[in-house]
PDB file of C-alpha atoms and ligand atoms in Angstrom:
ATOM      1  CA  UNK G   1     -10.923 -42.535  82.210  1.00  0.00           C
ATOM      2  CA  UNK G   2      -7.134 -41.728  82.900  1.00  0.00           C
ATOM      3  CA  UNK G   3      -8.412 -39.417  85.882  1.00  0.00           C
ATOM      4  CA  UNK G   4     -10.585 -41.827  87.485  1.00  0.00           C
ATOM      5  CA  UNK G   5      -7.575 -43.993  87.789  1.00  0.00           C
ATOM      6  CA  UNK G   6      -5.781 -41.766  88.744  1.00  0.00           C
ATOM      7  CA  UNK G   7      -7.608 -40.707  91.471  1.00  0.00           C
ATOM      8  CA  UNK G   8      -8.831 -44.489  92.248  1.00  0.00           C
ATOM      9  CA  UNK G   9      -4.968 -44.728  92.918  1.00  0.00           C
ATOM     10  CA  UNK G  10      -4.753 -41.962  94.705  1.00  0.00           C
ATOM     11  CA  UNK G  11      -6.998 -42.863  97.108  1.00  0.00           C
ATOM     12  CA  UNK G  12      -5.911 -46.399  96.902  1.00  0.00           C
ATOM     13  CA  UNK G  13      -2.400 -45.197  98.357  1.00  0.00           C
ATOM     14  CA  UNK G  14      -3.473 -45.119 101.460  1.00  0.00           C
ATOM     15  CA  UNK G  15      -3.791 -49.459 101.338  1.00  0.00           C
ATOM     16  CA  UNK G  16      -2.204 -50.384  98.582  1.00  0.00           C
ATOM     17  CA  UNK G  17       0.540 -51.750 100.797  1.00  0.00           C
ATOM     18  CA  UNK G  18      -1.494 -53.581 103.473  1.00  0.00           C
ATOM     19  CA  UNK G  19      -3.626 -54.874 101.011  1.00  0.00           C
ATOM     20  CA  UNK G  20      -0.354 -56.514  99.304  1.00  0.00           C
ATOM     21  CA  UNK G  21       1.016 -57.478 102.572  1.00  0.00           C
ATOM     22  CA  UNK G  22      -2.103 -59.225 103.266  1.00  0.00           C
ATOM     23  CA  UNK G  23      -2.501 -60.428  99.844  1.00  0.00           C
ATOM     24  CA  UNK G  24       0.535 -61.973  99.749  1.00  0.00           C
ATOM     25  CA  UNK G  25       2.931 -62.093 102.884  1.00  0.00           C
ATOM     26  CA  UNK G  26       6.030 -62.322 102.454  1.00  0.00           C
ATOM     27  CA  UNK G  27       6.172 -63.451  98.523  1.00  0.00           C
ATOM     28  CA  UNK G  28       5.917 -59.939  97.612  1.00  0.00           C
ATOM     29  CA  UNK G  29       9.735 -59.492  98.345  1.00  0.00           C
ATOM     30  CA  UNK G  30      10.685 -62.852  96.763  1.00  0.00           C
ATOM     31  CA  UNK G  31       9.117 -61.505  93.626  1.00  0.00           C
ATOM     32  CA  UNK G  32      10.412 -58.490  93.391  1.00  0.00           C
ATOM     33  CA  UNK G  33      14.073 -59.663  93.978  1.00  0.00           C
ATOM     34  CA  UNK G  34      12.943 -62.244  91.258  1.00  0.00           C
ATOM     35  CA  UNK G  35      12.353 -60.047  88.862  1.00  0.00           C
ATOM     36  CA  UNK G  36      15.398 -57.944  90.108  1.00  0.00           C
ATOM     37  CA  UNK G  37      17.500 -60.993  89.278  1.00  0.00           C
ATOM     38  CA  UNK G  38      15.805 -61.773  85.927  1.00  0.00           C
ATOM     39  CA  UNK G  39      16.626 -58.265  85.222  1.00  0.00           C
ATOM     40  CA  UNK G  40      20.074 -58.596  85.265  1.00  0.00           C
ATOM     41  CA  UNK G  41      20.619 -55.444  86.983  1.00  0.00           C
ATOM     42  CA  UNK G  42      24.557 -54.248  86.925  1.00  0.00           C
ATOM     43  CA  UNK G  43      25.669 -52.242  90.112  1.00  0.00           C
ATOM     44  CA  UNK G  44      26.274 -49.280  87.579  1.00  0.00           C
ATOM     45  CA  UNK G  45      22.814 -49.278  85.738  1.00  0.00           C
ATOM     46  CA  UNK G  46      20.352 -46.840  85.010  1.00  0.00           C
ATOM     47  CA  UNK G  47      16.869 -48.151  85.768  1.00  0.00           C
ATOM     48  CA  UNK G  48      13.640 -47.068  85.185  1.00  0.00           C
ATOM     49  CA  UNK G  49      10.600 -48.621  87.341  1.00  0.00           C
ATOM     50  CA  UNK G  50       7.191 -48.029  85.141  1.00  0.00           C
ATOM     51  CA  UNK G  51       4.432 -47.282  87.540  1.00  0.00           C
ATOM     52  CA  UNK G  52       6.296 -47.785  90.348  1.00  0.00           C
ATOM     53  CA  UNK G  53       2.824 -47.517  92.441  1.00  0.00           C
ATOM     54  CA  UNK G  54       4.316 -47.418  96.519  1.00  0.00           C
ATOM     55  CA  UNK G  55       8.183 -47.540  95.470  1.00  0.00           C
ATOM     56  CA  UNK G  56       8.547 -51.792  96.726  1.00  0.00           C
ATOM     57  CA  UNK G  57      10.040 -52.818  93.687  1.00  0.00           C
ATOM     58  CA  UNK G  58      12.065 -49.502  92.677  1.00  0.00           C
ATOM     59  CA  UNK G  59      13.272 -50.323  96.712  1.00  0.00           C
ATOM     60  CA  UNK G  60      14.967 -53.628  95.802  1.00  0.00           C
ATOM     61  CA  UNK G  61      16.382 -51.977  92.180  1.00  0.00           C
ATOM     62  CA  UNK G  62      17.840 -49.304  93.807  1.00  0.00           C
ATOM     63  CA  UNK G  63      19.867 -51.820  96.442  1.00  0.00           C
ATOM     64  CA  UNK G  64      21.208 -54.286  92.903  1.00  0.00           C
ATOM     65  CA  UNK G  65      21.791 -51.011  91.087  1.00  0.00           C
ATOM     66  CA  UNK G  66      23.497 -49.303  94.132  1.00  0.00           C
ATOM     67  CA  UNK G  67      26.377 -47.410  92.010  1.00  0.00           C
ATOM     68  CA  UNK G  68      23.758 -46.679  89.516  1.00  0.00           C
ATOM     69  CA  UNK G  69      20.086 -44.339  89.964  1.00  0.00           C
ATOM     70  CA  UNK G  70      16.628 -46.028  90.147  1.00  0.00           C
ATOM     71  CA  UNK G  71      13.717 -43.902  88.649  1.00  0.00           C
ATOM     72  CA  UNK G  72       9.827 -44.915  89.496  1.00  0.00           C
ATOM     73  CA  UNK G  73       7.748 -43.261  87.587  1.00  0.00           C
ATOM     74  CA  UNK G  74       3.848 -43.164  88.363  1.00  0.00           C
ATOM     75  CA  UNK G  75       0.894 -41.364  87.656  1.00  0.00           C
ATOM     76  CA  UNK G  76      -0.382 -40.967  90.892  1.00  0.00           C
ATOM     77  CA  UNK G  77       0.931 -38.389  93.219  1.00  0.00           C
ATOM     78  CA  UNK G  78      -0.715 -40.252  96.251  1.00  0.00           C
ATOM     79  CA  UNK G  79       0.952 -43.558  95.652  1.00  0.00           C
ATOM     80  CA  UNK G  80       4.424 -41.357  94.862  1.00  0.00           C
ATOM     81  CA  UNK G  81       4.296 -39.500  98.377  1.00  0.00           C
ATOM     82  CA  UNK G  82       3.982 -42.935  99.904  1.00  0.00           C
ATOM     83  CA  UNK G  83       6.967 -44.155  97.571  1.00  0.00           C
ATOM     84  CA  UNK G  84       8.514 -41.168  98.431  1.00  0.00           C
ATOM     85  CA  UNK G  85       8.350 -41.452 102.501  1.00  0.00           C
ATOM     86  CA  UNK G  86       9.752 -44.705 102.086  1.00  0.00           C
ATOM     87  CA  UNK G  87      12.697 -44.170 100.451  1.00  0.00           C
ATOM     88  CA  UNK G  88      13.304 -41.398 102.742  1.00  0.00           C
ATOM     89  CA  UNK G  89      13.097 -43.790 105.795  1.00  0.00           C
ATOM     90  CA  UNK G  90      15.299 -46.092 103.883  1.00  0.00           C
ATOM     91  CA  UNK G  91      17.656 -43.842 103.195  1.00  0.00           C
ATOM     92  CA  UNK G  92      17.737 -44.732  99.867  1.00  0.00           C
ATOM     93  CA  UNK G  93      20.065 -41.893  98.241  1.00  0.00           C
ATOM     94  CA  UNK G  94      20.356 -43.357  94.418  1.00  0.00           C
ATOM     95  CA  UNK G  95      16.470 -43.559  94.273  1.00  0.00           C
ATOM     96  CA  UNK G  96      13.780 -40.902  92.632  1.00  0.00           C
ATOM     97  CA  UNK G  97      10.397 -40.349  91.867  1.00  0.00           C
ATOM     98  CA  UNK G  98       8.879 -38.834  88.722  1.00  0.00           C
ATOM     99  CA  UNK G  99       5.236 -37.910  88.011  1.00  0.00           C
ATOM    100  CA  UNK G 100       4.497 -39.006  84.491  1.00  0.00           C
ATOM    101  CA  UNK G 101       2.676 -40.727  82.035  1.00  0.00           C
ATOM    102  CA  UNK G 102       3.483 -44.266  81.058  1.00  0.00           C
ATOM    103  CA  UNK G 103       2.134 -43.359  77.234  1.00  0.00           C
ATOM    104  CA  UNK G 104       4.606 -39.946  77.020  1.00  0.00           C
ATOM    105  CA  UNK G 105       7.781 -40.816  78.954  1.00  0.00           C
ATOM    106  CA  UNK G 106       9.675 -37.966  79.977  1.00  0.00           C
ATOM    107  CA  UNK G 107      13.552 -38.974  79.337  1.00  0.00           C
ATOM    108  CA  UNK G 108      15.519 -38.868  76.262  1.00  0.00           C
ATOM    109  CA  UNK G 109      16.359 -41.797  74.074  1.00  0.00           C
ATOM    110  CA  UNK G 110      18.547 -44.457  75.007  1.00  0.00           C
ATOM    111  CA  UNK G 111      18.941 -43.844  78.993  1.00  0.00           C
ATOM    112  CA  UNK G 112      18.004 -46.705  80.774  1.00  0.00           C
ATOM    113  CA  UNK G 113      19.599 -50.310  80.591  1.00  0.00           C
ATOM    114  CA  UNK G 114      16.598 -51.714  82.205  1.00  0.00           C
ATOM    115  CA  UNK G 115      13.169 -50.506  82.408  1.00  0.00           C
ATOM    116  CA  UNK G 116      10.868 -52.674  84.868  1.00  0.00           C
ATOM    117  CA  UNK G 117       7.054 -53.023  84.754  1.00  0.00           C
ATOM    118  CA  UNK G 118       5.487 -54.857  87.775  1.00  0.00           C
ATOM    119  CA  UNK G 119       1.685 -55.320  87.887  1.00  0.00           C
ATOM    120  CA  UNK G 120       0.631 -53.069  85.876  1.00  0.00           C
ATOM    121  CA  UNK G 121       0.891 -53.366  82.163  1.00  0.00           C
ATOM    122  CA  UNK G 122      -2.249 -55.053  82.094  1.00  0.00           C
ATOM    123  CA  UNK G 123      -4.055 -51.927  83.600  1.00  0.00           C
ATOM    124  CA  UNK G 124      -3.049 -49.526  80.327  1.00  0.00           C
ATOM    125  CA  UNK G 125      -5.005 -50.641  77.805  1.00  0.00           C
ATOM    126  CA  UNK G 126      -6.567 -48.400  74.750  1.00  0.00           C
ATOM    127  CA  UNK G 127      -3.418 -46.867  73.172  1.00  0.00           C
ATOM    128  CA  UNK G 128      -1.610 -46.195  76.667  1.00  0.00           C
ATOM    129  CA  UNK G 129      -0.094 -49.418  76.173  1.00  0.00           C
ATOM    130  CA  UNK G 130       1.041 -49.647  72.766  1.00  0.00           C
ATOM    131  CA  UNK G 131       2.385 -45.908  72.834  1.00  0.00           C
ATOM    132  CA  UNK G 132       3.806 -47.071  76.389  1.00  0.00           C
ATOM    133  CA  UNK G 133       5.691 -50.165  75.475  1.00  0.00           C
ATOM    134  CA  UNK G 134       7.256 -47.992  72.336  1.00  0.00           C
ATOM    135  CA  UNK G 135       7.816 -45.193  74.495  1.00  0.00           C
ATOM    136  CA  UNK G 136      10.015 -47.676  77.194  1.00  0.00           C
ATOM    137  CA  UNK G 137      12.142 -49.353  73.491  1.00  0.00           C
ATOM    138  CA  UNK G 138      12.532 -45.939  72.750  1.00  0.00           C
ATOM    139  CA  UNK G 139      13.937 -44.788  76.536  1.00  0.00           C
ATOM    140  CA  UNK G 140      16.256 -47.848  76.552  1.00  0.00           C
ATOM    141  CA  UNK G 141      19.563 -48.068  75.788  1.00  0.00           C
ATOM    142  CA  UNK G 142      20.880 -50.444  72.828  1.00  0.00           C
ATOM    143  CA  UNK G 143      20.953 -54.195  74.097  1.00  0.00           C
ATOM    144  CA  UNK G 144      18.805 -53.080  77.071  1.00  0.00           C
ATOM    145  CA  UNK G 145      15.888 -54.943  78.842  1.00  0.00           C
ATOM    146  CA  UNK G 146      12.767 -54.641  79.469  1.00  0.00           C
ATOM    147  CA  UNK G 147      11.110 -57.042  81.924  1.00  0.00           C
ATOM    148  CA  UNK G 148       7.605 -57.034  83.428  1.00  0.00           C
ATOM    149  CA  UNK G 149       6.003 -59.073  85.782  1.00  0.00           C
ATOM    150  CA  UNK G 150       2.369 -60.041  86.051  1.00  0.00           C
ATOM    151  CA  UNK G 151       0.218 -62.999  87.501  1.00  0.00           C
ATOM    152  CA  UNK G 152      -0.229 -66.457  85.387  1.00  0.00           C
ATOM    153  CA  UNK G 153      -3.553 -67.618  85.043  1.00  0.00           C
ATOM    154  CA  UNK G 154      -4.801 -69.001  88.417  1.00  0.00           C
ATOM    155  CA  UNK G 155      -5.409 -72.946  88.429  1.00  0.00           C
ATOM    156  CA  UNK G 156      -7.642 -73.115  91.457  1.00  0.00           C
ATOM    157  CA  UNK G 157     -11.236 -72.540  90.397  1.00  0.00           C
ATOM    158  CA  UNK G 158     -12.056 -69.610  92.895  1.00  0.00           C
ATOM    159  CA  UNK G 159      -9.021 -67.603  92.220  1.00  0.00           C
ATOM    160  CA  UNK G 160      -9.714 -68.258  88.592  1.00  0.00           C
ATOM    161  CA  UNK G 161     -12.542 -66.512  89.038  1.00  0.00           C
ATOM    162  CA  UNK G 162     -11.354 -63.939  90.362  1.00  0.00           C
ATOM    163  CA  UNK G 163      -8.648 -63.396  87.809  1.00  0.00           C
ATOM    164  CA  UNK G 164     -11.039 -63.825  85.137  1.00  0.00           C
ATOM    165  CA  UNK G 165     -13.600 -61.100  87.215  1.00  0.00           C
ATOM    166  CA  UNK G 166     -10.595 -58.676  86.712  1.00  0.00           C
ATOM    167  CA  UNK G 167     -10.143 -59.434  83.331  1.00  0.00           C
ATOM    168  CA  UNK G 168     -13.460 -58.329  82.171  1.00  0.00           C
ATOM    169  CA  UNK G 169     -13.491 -55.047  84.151  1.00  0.00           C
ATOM    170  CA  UNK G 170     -10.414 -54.070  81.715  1.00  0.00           C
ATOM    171  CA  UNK G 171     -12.783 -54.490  78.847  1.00  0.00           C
ATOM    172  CA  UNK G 172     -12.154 -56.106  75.287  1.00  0.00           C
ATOM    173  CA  UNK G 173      -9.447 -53.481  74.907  1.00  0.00           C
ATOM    174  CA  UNK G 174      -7.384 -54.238  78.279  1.00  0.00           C
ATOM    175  CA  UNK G 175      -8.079 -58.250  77.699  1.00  0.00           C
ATOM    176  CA  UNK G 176      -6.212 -57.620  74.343  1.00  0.00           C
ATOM    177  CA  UNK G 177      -2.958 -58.218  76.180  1.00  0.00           C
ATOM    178  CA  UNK G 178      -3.711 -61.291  78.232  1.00  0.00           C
ATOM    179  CA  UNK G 179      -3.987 -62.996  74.917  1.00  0.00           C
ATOM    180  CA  UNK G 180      -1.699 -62.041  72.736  1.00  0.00           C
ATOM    181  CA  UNK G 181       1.272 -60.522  75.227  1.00  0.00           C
ATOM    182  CA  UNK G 182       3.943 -62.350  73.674  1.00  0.00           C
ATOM    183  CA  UNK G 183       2.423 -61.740  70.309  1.00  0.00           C
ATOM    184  CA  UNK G 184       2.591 -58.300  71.139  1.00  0.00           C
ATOM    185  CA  UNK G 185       5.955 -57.590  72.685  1.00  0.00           C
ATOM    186  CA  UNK G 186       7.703 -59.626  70.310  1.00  0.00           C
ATOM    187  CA  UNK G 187       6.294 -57.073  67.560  1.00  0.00           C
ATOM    188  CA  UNK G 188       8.170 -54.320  69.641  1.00  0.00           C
ATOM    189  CA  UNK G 189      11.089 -56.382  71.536  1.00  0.00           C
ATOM    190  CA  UNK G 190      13.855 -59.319  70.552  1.00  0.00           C
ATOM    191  CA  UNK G 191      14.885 -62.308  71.911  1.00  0.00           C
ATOM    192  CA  UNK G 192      11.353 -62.450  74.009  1.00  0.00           C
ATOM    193  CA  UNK G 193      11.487 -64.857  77.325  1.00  0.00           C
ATOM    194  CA  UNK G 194       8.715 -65.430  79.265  1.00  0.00           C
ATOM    195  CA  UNK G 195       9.734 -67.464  82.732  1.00  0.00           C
ATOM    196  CA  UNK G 196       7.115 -68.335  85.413  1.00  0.00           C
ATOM    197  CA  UNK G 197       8.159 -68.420  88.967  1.00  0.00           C
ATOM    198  CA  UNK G 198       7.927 -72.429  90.880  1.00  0.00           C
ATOM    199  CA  UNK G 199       4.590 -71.836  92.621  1.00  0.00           C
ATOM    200  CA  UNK G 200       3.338 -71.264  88.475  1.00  0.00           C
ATOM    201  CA  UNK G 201       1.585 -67.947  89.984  1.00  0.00           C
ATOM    202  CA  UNK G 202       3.567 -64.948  88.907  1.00  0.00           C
ATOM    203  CA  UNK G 203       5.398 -64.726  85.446  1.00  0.00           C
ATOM    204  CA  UNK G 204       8.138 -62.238  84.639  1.00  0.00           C
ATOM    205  CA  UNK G 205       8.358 -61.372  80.486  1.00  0.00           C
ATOM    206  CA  UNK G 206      11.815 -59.935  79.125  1.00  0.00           C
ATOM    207  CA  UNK G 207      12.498 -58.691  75.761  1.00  0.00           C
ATOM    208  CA  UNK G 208      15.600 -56.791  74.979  1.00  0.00           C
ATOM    209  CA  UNK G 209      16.143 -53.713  72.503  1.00  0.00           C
ATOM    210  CA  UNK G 210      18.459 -54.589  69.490  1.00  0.00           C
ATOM    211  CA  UNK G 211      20.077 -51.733  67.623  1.00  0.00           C
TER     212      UNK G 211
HETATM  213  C1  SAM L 301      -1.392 -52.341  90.555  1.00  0.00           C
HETATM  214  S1  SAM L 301      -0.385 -50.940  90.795  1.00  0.00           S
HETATM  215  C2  SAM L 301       1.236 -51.662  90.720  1.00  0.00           C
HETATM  216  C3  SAM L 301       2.246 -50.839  91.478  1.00  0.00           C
HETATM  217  C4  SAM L 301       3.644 -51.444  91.586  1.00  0.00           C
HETATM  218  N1  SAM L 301       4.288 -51.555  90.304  1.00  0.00           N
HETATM  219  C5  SAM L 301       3.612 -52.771  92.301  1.00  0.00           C
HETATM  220  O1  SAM L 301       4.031 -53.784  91.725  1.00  0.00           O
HETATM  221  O2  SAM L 301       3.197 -52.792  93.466  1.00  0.00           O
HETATM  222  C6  SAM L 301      -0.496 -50.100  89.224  1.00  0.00           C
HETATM  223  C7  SAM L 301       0.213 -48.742  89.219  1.00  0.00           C
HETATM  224  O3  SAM L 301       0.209 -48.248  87.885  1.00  0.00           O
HETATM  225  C8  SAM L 301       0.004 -46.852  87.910  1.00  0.00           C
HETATM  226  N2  SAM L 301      -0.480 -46.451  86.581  1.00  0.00           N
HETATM  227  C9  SAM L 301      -1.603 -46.910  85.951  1.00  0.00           C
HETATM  228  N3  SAM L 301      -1.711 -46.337  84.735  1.00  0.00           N
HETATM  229  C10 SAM L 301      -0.630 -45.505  84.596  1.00  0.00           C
HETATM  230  C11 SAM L 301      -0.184 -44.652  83.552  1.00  0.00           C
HETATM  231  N4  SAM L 301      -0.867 -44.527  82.402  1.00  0.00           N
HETATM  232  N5  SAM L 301       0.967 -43.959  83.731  1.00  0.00           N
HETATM  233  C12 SAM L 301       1.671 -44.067  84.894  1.00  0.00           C
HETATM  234  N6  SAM L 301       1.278 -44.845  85.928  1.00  0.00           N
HETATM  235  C13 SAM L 301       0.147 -45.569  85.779  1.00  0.00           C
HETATM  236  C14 SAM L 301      -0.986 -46.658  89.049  1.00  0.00           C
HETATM  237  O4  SAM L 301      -0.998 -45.345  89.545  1.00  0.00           O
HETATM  238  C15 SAM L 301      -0.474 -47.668  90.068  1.00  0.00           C
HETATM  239  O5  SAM L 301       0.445 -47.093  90.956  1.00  0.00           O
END
């Protein structure tokens, strides 16, 4: 299963960002300086960007954490060459890319002041997640945050639909989270905030690491 996805993403790379673009227009940005902002990114931070996919939000980190280093991390080597070329053309110099799992993260303990997750913790489900969201607590530094970002469940009917199409091709597992995600990171994470944005589509979730 983890190779089909990772291969559906690598071929995916070659879209992904017209596909958002389309998707959305220009709210894409908003959101991810939304979530930058909810963040509370210092200049000075460390940052880690879980599955970073094409490098848009690790982009916008990297400018609020501009005396600090951005990481994205992402299975997929296709969508990582994309984030990669566009850093590049950027010039983006406090930005990096590492190939990794989100389940086994590949930093020592207590690195990062924030670790960001956008639009994609829904996708690990099984025990990725669990052993992902204990692997980023584990990564972050004392009174650090995590904050991830996903859609809110659509109002209109046919975009309901949609949402709700998704939902069931991530199986009882994957649905798990949709649920019971505050449930679940408040078993992991303190003082637990969940804000959604003024159009009531997109929702960002922070919990901070005590001790
Ligand atoms: C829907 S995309 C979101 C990308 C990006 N965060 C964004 O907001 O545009 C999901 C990303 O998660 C990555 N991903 C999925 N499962 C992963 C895992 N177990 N470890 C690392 N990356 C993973 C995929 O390769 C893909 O790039």
């Amino acid at each position: 299963m983890r190779r089909y996805r990772q291969k559906y993403y690598d071929l995916f790379s070659n879209f992904y960002d017209l596909i958002i673009k389309l998707h959305s227009k220009d709210n894409r940005l908003f959101l991810r300086h939304y979530l930058a902002r909810k963040s509370g990114i210092k200049p000075s931070d460390a940052v880690l960007d879980l599955c970073t996919g094409t490098g848009e939000l690790a982009l916008v980190l990297a400018h609020y954490a501009f005396k600090g280093r951005v990481i994205g991390l992402d299975f997929s080597l296709g969508m990582l060459n994309k984030a990669k070329e566009k850093a590049q053309k950027n010039g983006t110099k406090n930005l990096f890319f590492v190939a990794g799992d989100a389940a086994h993260l590949p930093f020592k303990e207590g690195v990062f002041d924030v670790v960001t997750c956008s639009h994609a913790m829904y996708e690990l489900s099984g025990k990725t997640r669990p052993l992902a969201l204990r692997e980023i607590k584990r990564c972050l530094k004392s009174k650090g945050l995590f904050c991830m970002m996903e859609h809110e469940e659509p109002k209109q009917p046919f975009i309901r639909l949609l949402y709700y199409i998704r939902l069931l091709s991530m199986g009882k597992e994957g649905r798990k989270i949709i649920r019971n995600e505050l449930k679940e990171l408040k078993g992991i994470f303190n003082n637990v905030i969940k804000e959604v944005t003024s159009s009531g589509k997109t929702k960002v979730i922070c919990g901070q690491k005590i001790g």
